[in-house]
């Protein structure tokens, strides 16, 4: 069974703190993704990575950075957390292919509250 | 990037067939259509994917007309446990689906 795990289910941080969200997948997938989900807005892509040390901006990268030093691990970093970054953060992974979009496997999510 | 439009919500009763239609007028040649299901407090889960005509698996069917400007997810004989949010998304195969866009989804309520 594919498994994507996230370091925390719930996290409370203060404004200005540096926040690390960790994601690990055990299926040797090339691609990994970070989304945030807010009521009424669906999922919005923050960053994705298609290989170790490779990253691409998604739709809303401002205020975030990412790190992928190992194939199985993809970290989302909030350099200086702000209240508008309070959200549900979802990590996903998928195989890489040129012609067919394989499914993305999602983790359970981290609900981050910035106070 | 192709944007998708779905109804915000739908109601149904147990045992009925539910059809959720998604509009994607700007779909590109290399785009595939994928549907996900999300329960509260969980990440989305893949349901079905297709390029054209009809695709069926053990969970659902996906109907895609020849012009591919829309698609319909069909859930046969829904149960209470099918109450969830359903997302239609369109992805560019040339970029490995990286630029897929999740919209707001359709919230399906199944009543007893």
mmCIF file of C-alpha atoms in Angstrom, chain A residues 45-50 54-58 61 66 74, chain B residues 98-99:
data_model
loop_
_atom_site.group_PDB
_atom_site.id
_atom_site.type_symbol
_atom_site.label_atom_id
_atom_site.label_comp_id
_atom_site.label_asym_id
_atom_site.label_seq_id
_atom_site.Cartn_x
_atom_site.Cartn_y
_atom_site.Cartn_z
ATOM 1 C CA UNK A 45 -0.564 23.963 -5.547
ATOM 2 C CA UNK A 46 2.296 25.645 -3.670
ATOM 3 C CA UNK A 47 5.357 23.806 -5.010
ATOM 4 C CA UNK A 48 6.194 20.531 -6.657
ATOM 5 C CA UNK A 49 9.350 18.536 -7.210
ATOM 6 C CA UNK A 50 10.044 16.057 -9.998
ATOM 7 C CA UNK A 54 14.571 19.930 -8.262
ATOM 8 C CA UNK A 55 11.599 22.152 -7.551
ATOM 9 C CA UNK A 56 9.064 24.185 -9.434
ATOM 10 C CA UNK A 57 6.692 26.882 -8.265
ATOM 11 C CA UNK A 58 3.017 26.136 -8.255
ATOM 12 C CA UNK A 61 4.534 29.948 -3.860
ATOM 13 C CA UNK A 66 10.745 23.759 -0.250
ATOM 14 C CA UNK A 74 9.813 16.743 0.624
ATOM 15 C CA UNK B 98 2.467 18.929 -12.554
ATOM 16 C CA UNK B 99 0.199 21.738 -13.524
#
